[in-house]
Amino acid sequence: MGRGLKGSELLPFTVQFLRGRWFALFASFLIMAGAGATYLFGTYSKEIKAALDYDQTTLNLLGFSKDLGANVGVFSGLIAEVTPTWFVLLVGAALNFGGYFMIWLAVTGRIAKPKVWQMCIYICIGANSQNFANTGALVTSVKNFPESRGSMLGLLKGYTGLSGAVMTQIYLAVYGNDSKSLILLIGWLPAAISVIFVYTIRTMKPVRHPNEIRVFYQFLSASILLAVFLMLITLTEKLVTFSKAAYAGAATVVCFLVFSPLFISVREELLIWNMQKHPIGSPMEITVDKSTPEIVESKQVVSMPGSPKQGDEKVEKSCFLTICDRPERGEDYTILQALTSLDMWVLFLATFCGLGASLTAVDNLGQIGESLGYPNKTVTSFVSLVSIWNFFGRVFSGFVSETLIVKYKVPRPLMMTLVLLLACIGYLLVAFPMPGSLYVASIIIGFSFGAQLPLIFAIISELFGLKYYSTLFNCGQLASPLGSYIFNVKLTGFLYDREAMKDLAKKGLTRSSVKALTCIGSHCYRLPFIILTFVTFFGALTSLILVIRTRNYYRSDIYKKFRENAESL
């Protein structure tokens, strides 16, 4: 397999590589690495608050609008059902640039001060672009590698988790420590990445790869190396004052590590290239399907699960007529069948509690640091730590839950229960802070927040099938913006402002006496985070119900049909 390429083979191999599954996967990594701008809200939210004269409740309303846009992905899912992937990615790029560019214009005073509802629309549009990136890159990759979906989801969402730290390093190198310019960066950079790779990502035939898990662990190693470097450079920047050249050097290393999976992708495509030329140990004739650059067996018809088989004359009934039918878990549910399933509603409630509380904690992290007296540079470190440990949570839950399913038949929802219990510890550290405890809290909150997303997406794909996965996985996260609105705006923002008004009253001042309503002290977030702890604990108990309901399903071989329908190298 180590044969090199002849000069005459370079161009054909390059064409095959650019059209292959492995390059599409690498491109998906890059797109997802730019799709986490919503996690940087804690860094630039203070700029919005100061520039536009907002109180905390208004800022939290803006945060809710961001979460609403980031999690209402039904539109991108429905669009993906009827349009090609390139169109989905282009729409996402346009929304990303348009939304964040308008916010940048408002914060920098280049346009008249927008009304609050206008700012909410801008950030909702910008954040909604994340769903188009998810639908275009993540859903396509899961369909291309269905047997490794847990690892795949962990990696892809892991890169999204690292996105905040990656873009922070780039913006420090390009713009310096200017939070307003960060808004501009997250407007144009993710959009540019999607446009560059817009024709690369598409659904292809799954192919049995002899060492697919090994390759994913190599991708994991590359991503962990990136995460470790980001964590070290973030902590170093807190202790040492960096020059412009030092920031540029750090950003260069980060970019190199982000692109390192490209070398693994080239190697794997070269393996396929050599096996096409020199098939070993296979009595079957092997040819190349010109429409897709993957290996296919001659004289064999392959149908994907959920697709009609040859000779199947059965006419599909309307989804409204089948809404009361209940397919077996793992079969392809229609959208309405899945949305009316008790399993989906149990998962919805757990997501409402878990992700709703996590989003609230992440969005308020900058203000929490400020209320506890940490300097601005340290607050930025907290946001970066959340981003990095967000990554570790995602890859850990993806790979570990996959291993537990394959080897020990452990239900994936059980990992969800454990993750939510861990989050409770982080919230209690915010409610009852000690010196330096916010560092530990930011790590726990980031890890638990990141771990939830791959689990939710994988559970939906396993219980309800892949046929309508583009829409269903977006429906599955609708609970999080609802939870964010209740816990962030109605609960945390309200209680924070109430404590701030009490502080003003003690000083003999009124709201009109100060420009920004700010609360300083450990009491500012104590009550809301105690409540968030109880809510998250209830979410953990809810997910335990799903563990009990699905335990028999996860004891079976849930990937058997994908192995039977995939082609072998």
XYZ file of C-alpha atoms in Angstrom:
569
model
C 0.000 0.000 0.000
C 2.992 2.268 0.214
C 3.380 2.671 -3.535
C 4.038 6.226 -4.626
C 2.541 8.119 -7.517
C 4.060 8.349 -10.968
C 4.150 11.739 -12.615
C 1.378 10.794 -15.030
C -0.817 9.693 -12.123
C -0.581 12.901 -10.146
C -3.400 14.735 -11.911
C -5.889 11.806 -11.921
C -5.129 11.123 -8.263
C -5.621 14.800 -7.379
C -9.010 14.792 -9.093
C -10.016 11.615 -7.247
C -8.780 13.036 -3.966
C -10.694 16.303 -4.343
C -13.856 14.336 -5.131
C -13.343 11.700 -2.441
C -14.854 11.045 0.964
C -11.668 11.797 2.866
C -11.128 15.256 1.411
C -14.820 15.990 1.949
C -14.324 14.991 5.583
C -11.301 17.294 5.914
C -13.317 20.142 4.379
C -16.080 19.382 6.895
C -13.556 19.735 9.728
C -12.619 23.215 8.475
C -16.236 24.305 8.066
C -17.102 23.093 11.552
C -13.988 24.819 12.931
C -15.515 28.089 11.737
C -19.065 27.314 12.848
C -18.710 28.080 16.550
C -18.840 31.861 16.556
C -21.837 31.744 18.898
C -19.542 30.526 21.687
C -17.571 33.786 21.526
C -20.538 35.833 22.689
C -19.032 36.088 26.170
C -15.969 37.818 24.670
C -17.666 40.544 22.641
C -20.951 40.916 24.561
C -19.435 43.609 26.793
C -18.656 45.683 23.685
C -22.309 45.481 22.644
C -23.461 46.319 26.174
C -21.189 49.373 26.403
C -21.611 50.658 22.841
C -25.400 50.370 22.773
C -26.118 51.160 26.443
C -27.835 47.882 27.355
C -28.676 46.524 30.789
C -28.099 42.854 31.602
C -31.670 41.798 30.823
C -31.424 43.346 27.355
C -28.037 41.739 26.788
C -29.449 38.371 27.853
C -32.342 38.904 25.445
C -29.715 39.339 22.732
C -28.046 36.154 23.977
C -31.363 34.332 23.744
C -31.807 35.559 20.161
C -28.367 34.153 19.385
C -29.294 30.809 20.932
C -32.619 30.825 19.109
C -30.897 31.349 15.769
C -28.208 28.791 16.548
C -30.688 26.067 17.478
C -33.704 26.598 15.227
C -32.279 24.611 12.354
C -35.533 23.232 10.984
C -35.325 25.603 8.008
C -31.845 24.413 7.054
C -32.975 20.810 7.486
C -36.032 21.214 5.270
C -33.998 23.114 2.663
C -31.428 20.294 2.675
C -34.175 17.747 1.952
C -34.909 19.359 -1.430
C -31.670 21.141 -2.458
C -28.043 20.050 -2.978
C -25.453 20.500 -0.239
C -23.660 23.338 -2.045
C -26.816 25.463 -1.924
C -27.209 24.833 1.823
C -23.604 25.943 2.451
C -23.984 29.083 0.304
C -27.134 30.138 2.161
C -25.301 29.636 5.439
C -22.358 31.757 4.276
C -24.676 34.609 3.271
C -26.533 34.535 6.593
C -23.285 34.431 8.583
C -21.744 37.444 6.876
C -24.947 39.476 6.729
C -25.889 39.046 10.382
C -22.517 39.637 12.044
C -21.522 42.413 9.645
C -24.604 44.385 10.664
C -23.723 43.888 14.352
C -20.184 45.129 13.679
C -21.542 48.217 11.884
C -23.811 48.963 14.863
C -21.142 48.467 17.551
C -18.576 50.584 15.707
C -21.090 53.383 15.136
C -20.984 53.147 11.348
C -24.793 53.029 11.245
C -27.402 54.650 13.456
C -28.028 52.831 16.739
C -30.418 49.987 15.909
C -33.457 49.218 18.005
C -33.168 46.209 20.311
C -35.435 44.078 18.121
C -33.239 44.852 15.108
C -30.105 43.739 16.961
C -31.930 40.569 17.975
C -32.728 39.862 14.340
C -29.126 40.515 13.252
C -27.601 38.121 15.772
C -30.344 35.553 15.194
C -29.589 35.560 11.453
C -25.835 35.352 12.003
C -26.160 32.509 14.502
C -28.660 30.631 12.322
C -25.916 30.200 9.717
C -24.381 27.656 12.102
C -27.270 25.284 11.339
C -26.575 25.444 7.610
C -22.931 24.540 8.259
C -24.081 21.689 10.528
C -26.593 20.418 8.004
C -24.237 20.717 5.062
C -21.108 19.259 6.667
C -22.182 17.200 9.684
C -25.236 15.425 8.256
C -23.402 14.629 5.014
C -20.421 13.185 6.897
C -22.645 10.978 9.069
C -24.276 9.564 5.940
C -20.860 8.979 4.355
C -19.536 7.179 7.466
C -22.665 5.675 9.107
C -20.854 2.979 11.124
C -18.631 5.538 12.870
C -21.274 8.157 13.575
C -20.449 8.578 17.268
C -16.765 9.200 16.560
C -17.692 11.331 13.549
C -20.085 13.512 15.517
C -17.571 13.849 18.343
C -14.835 15.016 15.962
C -16.980 17.407 13.935
C -18.687 18.979 16.937
C -15.296 18.981 18.652
C -13.880 21.237 15.964
C -16.892 23.494 16.447
C -16.083 23.571 20.148
C -12.524 24.653 19.354
C -13.775 27.279 16.936
C -13.915 30.021 19.557
C -10.312 29.483 20.664
C -9.076 29.171 17.065
C -10.740 32.406 15.967
C -9.520 34.156 19.116
C -5.912 33.415 18.144
C -6.501 34.563 14.579
C -8.155 37.789 15.661
C -5.361 38.568 18.154
C -2.836 38.127 15.330
C -4.788 40.146 12.759
C -6.549 42.817 14.808
C -4.881 42.848 18.220
C -6.902 42.833 21.460
C -9.933 44.576 19.916
C -13.218 42.818 20.682
C -15.103 44.890 18.113
C -12.897 43.543 15.331
C -13.618 40.028 16.566
C -17.242 40.559 15.476
C -16.017 41.428 11.977
C -13.772 38.354 11.871
C -16.554 35.943 12.779
C -18.608 37.587 10.039
C -16.260 37.022 7.097
C -14.027 34.040 7.999
C -16.632 31.233 8.374
C -18.442 32.521 5.276
C -15.213 32.401 3.260
C -14.478 28.802 4.340
C -17.935 27.626 3.263
C -17.614 29.327 -0.131
C -14.181 27.782 -0.769
C -15.371 24.211 -0.095
C -18.914 24.621 -1.338
C -18.662 21.967 -4.114
C -16.502 19.526 -2.148
C -19.027 18.216 0.384
C -21.733 15.878 -0.874
C -23.276 12.525 -0.005
C -21.372 9.516 -1.362
C -21.780 5.749 -1.157
C -20.489 4.334 2.147
C -17.505 2.049 1.595
C -16.196 -0.506 4.084
C -12.717 0.625 5.053
C -10.409 -1.965 6.672
C -9.112 0.410 9.361
C -11.717 3.162 9.569
C -11.692 3.342 13.376
C -7.887 3.614 13.377
C -8.078 6.545 10.973
C -10.623 8.326 13.156
C -8.377 7.909 16.167
C -5.585 9.531 14.155
C -7.897 12.443 13.381
C -8.667 12.521 17.099
C -4.948 12.704 17.932
C -4.501 15.633 15.544
C -7.453 17.488 17.069
C -6.261 16.829 20.635
C -2.839 18.231 19.721
C -4.588 21.364 18.463
C -6.660 21.614 21.651
C -3.639 21.177 23.922
C -1.691 23.857 22.047
C -4.655 26.227 22.243
C -4.954 25.660 25.976
C -1.216 26.217 26.558
C -1.074 29.355 24.408
C -4.214 30.736 26.076
C -2.728 30.306 29.548
C 0.630 31.699 28.390
C -1.046 34.813 26.979
C -2.578 35.367 30.400
C 0.829 35.319 32.100
C 2.986 36.988 29.424
C 2.355 40.087 27.333
C 2.593 39.020 23.685
C 3.958 41.198 20.895
C 2.268 41.417 17.500
C 4.865 39.002 16.097
C 4.240 36.505 18.919
C 0.496 36.563 18.249
C 1.199 36.026 14.534
C 3.476 33.072 15.328
C 0.873 31.469 17.599
C -1.826 31.908 14.950
C 0.453 30.329 12.323
C 0.945 27.221 14.464
C -2.798 27.044 15.108
C -3.561 27.197 11.368
C -0.986 24.469 10.644
C -2.573 22.191 13.276
C -6.051 22.900 11.912
C -4.853 21.764 8.457
C -2.948 18.707 9.723
C -5.860 16.263 9.041
C -5.271 16.985 5.352
C -2.167 14.768 5.424
C -4.168 11.868 6.881
C -6.837 12.355 4.203
C -4.211 12.271 1.422
C -2.745 9.046 2.804
C -6.134 7.324 2.984
C -7.083 8.354 -0.528
C -3.692 7.090 -1.743
C -4.525 3.751 -0.130
C -7.771 3.608 -2.109
C -5.917 4.632 -5.280
C -3.384 1.802 -4.921
C -6.059 -0.766 -4.090
C -7.942 0.195 -7.236
C -4.790 -0.396 -9.265
C -3.612 -3.493 -7.384
C -6.527 -5.254 -5.663
C -5.167 -7.739 -3.135
C -6.867 -10.895 -1.913
C -10.175 -10.167 -3.662
C -11.595 -12.588 -6.242
C -14.067 -9.988 -7.421
C -13.425 -7.571 -10.216
C -13.088 -4.052 -8.841
C -13.966 -0.957 -10.835
C -14.375 2.714 -10.165
C -17.744 4.392 -10.365
C -17.076 7.561 -12.350
C -19.882 9.434 -10.619
C -18.249 8.925 -7.238
C -14.575 8.319 -6.571
C -15.168 5.371 -4.262
C -14.575 1.702 -4.982
C -17.600 -0.354 -5.973
C -18.004 -4.051 -6.711
C -19.164 -4.999 -10.160
C -22.415 -6.907 -10.555
C -23.660 -5.814 -7.158
C -26.515 -3.473 -6.462
C -26.333 -1.648 -3.160
C -29.256 0.126 -1.578
C -28.943 2.347 1.443
C -31.276 1.909 4.375
C -34.380 3.941 3.779
C -34.091 3.842 -0.016
C -36.546 1.800 -2.097
C -35.228 -1.567 -3.266
C -35.393 -2.680 -6.874
C -38.687 -4.251 -7.699
C -40.406 -2.753 -4.695
C -43.739 -1.656 -6.069
C -45.155 -0.524 -2.747
C -46.472 3.017 -2.902
C -45.515 5.178 0.054
C -48.439 6.568 2.010
C -48.624 10.204 3.031
C -46.698 11.045 6.190
C -49.973 12.228 7.725
C -51.546 8.803 7.196
C -48.596 7.020 8.827
C -48.238 9.351 11.815
C -49.719 6.753 14.188
C -47.482 3.972 12.881
C -44.507 3.170 15.072
C -41.523 1.672 13.220
C -38.962 -0.306 15.180
C -36.242 1.787 16.811
C -33.430 2.282 14.322
C -35.702 2.124 11.274
C -36.409 5.218 9.199
C -39.142 7.247 10.896
C -40.944 9.961 8.974
C -40.575 13.453 10.397
C -44.048 13.381 11.976
C -43.585 9.877 13.371
C -40.377 10.942 15.071
C -41.764 14.224 16.401
C -44.765 12.462 17.960
C -42.656 9.682 19.466
C -42.410 9.464 23.262
C -38.652 8.871 22.909
C -38.285 12.224 21.139
C -40.286 14.057 23.811
C -38.234 12.541 26.626
C -35.052 13.576 24.807
C -36.602 17.006 24.189
C -37.202 17.519 27.923
C -33.670 16.426 28.832
C -32.288 18.783 26.177
C -34.478 21.634 27.433
C -33.009 21.282 30.919
C -29.437 20.360 30.029
C -28.603 22.532 27.027
C -30.845 25.371 28.220
C -28.883 25.635 31.464
C -25.525 25.164 29.709
C -26.207 27.917 27.181
C -27.184 30.231 30.025
C -23.931 29.518 31.850
C -21.766 29.971 28.740
C -23.490 33.210 27.691
C -23.060 34.751 31.146
C -19.479 33.649 31.712
C -18.024 37.038 30.779
C -20.364 38.842 33.167
C -19.721 36.250 35.889
C -15.985 36.919 35.674
C -16.607 40.654 35.810
C -18.898 40.329 38.846
C -16.234 38.324 40.702
C -13.600 40.963 40.017
C -11.497 39.213 37.348
C -9.707 41.519 34.840
C -10.764 41.593 31.179
C -7.805 39.513 30.002
C -8.648 36.774 32.504
C -12.305 36.788 31.438
C -11.137 36.186 27.859
C -9.156 33.211 29.181
C -12.303 31.797 30.767
C -14.154 32.002 27.449
C -11.260 30.272 25.658
C -11.109 27.553 28.330
C -14.816 26.896 27.833
C -14.189 26.592 24.095
C -11.267 24.173 24.543
C -12.969 21.958 27.137
C -16.105 22.137 25.026
C -13.985 20.300 22.443
C -12.761 17.689 24.923
C -16.349 17.066 26.014
C -17.479 16.529 22.444
C -14.760 14.127 21.362
C -14.880 12.291 24.695
C -18.621 11.708 24.562
C -18.479 10.773 20.870
C -15.622 8.255 21.055
C -16.303 6.859 24.525
C -20.033 6.383 23.991
C -19.272 4.699 20.643
C -16.847 2.300 22.327
C -19.315 1.542 25.117
C -22.042 0.745 22.579
C -19.910 -1.473 20.324
C -18.070 -3.379 23.062
C -20.413 -3.370 26.036
C -23.873 -2.501 24.587
C -24.229 0.432 27.012
C -27.135 2.747 26.005
C -25.843 6.077 24.726
C -28.428 8.048 26.792
C -26.651 6.830 29.950
C -23.659 8.992 29.018
C -26.096 11.914 28.763
C -27.235 11.294 32.356
C -23.662 11.294 33.662
C -22.749 14.451 31.749
C -25.709 16.382 33.200
C -24.776 15.315 36.727
C -21.245 16.629 36.090
C -22.675 19.983 34.937
C -24.381 20.396 38.313
C -20.958 20.550 39.987
C -19.874 23.400 37.684
C -22.981 25.429 38.445
C -22.502 25.014 42.191
C -18.936 26.362 41.857
C -20.401 29.522 40.283
C -23.107 29.810 42.921
C -20.603 29.387 45.768
C -17.299 30.689 44.357
C -13.906 30.303 45.987
C -10.570 31.847 44.918
C -9.768 30.458 41.479
C -12.868 28.257 41.395
C -14.139 29.954 38.234
C -11.274 28.308 36.326
C -12.522 24.884 37.410
C -16.144 25.873 36.791
C -15.383 27.062 33.241
C -13.661 23.729 32.488
C -16.557 21.652 33.870
C -19.228 23.792 32.200
C -17.385 23.727 28.866
C -16.815 19.957 29.022
C -20.396 19.090 29.977
C -21.884 21.508 27.438
C -19.774 20.071 24.640
C -20.471 16.473 25.601
C -24.235 16.885 25.285
C -24.401 17.802 21.593
C -22.818 14.709 19.961
C -24.882 12.512 22.275
C -28.165 14.180 21.312
C -27.383 14.054 17.584
C -26.186 10.432 17.709
C -29.208 9.282 19.740
C -31.581 10.852 17.193
C -29.795 9.141 14.289
C -29.859 5.772 16.065
C -33.476 5.828 17.216
C -35.113 7.425 14.166
C -32.877 6.501 11.201
C -30.944 8.562 8.648
C -33.532 9.083 5.912
C -34.801 12.397 7.349
C -31.817 13.077 9.582
C -31.236 16.550 8.090
C -34.530 17.720 9.557
C -34.746 15.536 12.655
C -31.393 16.443 14.157
C -32.289 20.115 13.777
C -35.682 19.500 15.384
C -33.967 17.743 18.266
C -32.146 20.853 19.396
C -35.201 23.139 19.333
C -35.576 22.675 23.083
C -32.301 24.451 23.864
C -33.316 27.991 22.762
C -36.584 27.624 24.674
C -34.613 26.623 27.754
C -32.141 29.436 27.119
C -34.933 32.027 26.973
C -36.507 30.900 30.240
C -33.275 30.355 32.163
C -31.211 33.169 30.633
C -33.595 36.057 30.017
C -36.465 35.420 32.425
C -34.407 33.948 35.253
C -30.703 34.872 35.217
C -30.979 38.313 33.606
C -33.890 39.319 35.829
C -32.205 38.178 39.057
C -28.877 39.785 38.071
C -30.527 43.156 37.407
C -32.457 42.889 40.678
C -29.219 42.399 42.613
C -27.601 45.285 40.702
C -30.527 47.585 41.589
C -30.172 46.594 45.256
C -26.495 47.570 45.112
C -27.400 50.948 43.591
C -30.023 51.545 46.261
C -27.443 50.887 48.991
C -25.285 53.617 47.427
C -28.242 56.008 47.219
C -28.275 55.925 43.395
C -30.968 55.226 40.793
C -30.868 53.478 37.403
C -30.577 56.808 35.598
C -27.439 57.606 37.592
C -25.306 54.995 35.795
C -24.739 54.188 32.130
C -24.468 50.401 32.477
C -26.248 48.375 35.145
C -23.480 46.272 36.686
C -23.485 43.990 39.710
C -20.243 43.221 41.542
C -19.979 40.397 44.054
C -20.582 36.673 44.536
C -24.264 37.296 45.268
C -24.976 38.430 41.679
C -25.311 34.924 40.232
C -25.859 32.790 43.345
C -29.626 32.250 43.205
C -29.919 31.703 39.414
C -27.144 29.100 39.431
C -28.667 27.253 42.373
C -31.860 27.032 40.328
C -29.898 25.901 37.247
C -28.366 23.124 39.330
C -31.783 21.741 40.287
C -33.062 22.074 36.700
C -30.063 20.177 35.310
C -30.440 17.446 37.934
C -34.062 17.021 36.816
C -32.786 16.762 33.219
C -30.415 13.974 34.295
C -33.328 12.044 35.815
C -35.303 12.559 32.599
C -32.502 11.160 30.434
C -32.398 8.150 32.755
C -35.958 7.379 31.624
C -34.672 7.189 28.029
C -31.928 4.810 29.191
C -34.571 2.438 30.570
C -36.751 2.724 27.442
C -33.924 2.005 24.983
C -31.785 -0.507 26.886
C -33.061 -3.506 24.863
C -32.484 -1.707 21.569
C -28.875 -0.868 22.428
C -28.242 -4.498 23.412
C -28.800 -5.442 19.754
C -26.350 -4.893 16.883
C -27.520 -1.420 15.877
C -24.995 -1.083 13.005
C -25.655 -4.474 11.392
C -27.716 -3.166 8.479
C -25.085 -0.570 7.619
C -22.383 -3.228 7.438
C -24.593 -5.343 5.185
C -25.295 -2.459 2.816
C -21.817 -0.955 2.677
C -19.316 -1.936 -0.008
C -15.972 -3.447 0.906
C -12.495 -2.439 -0.191
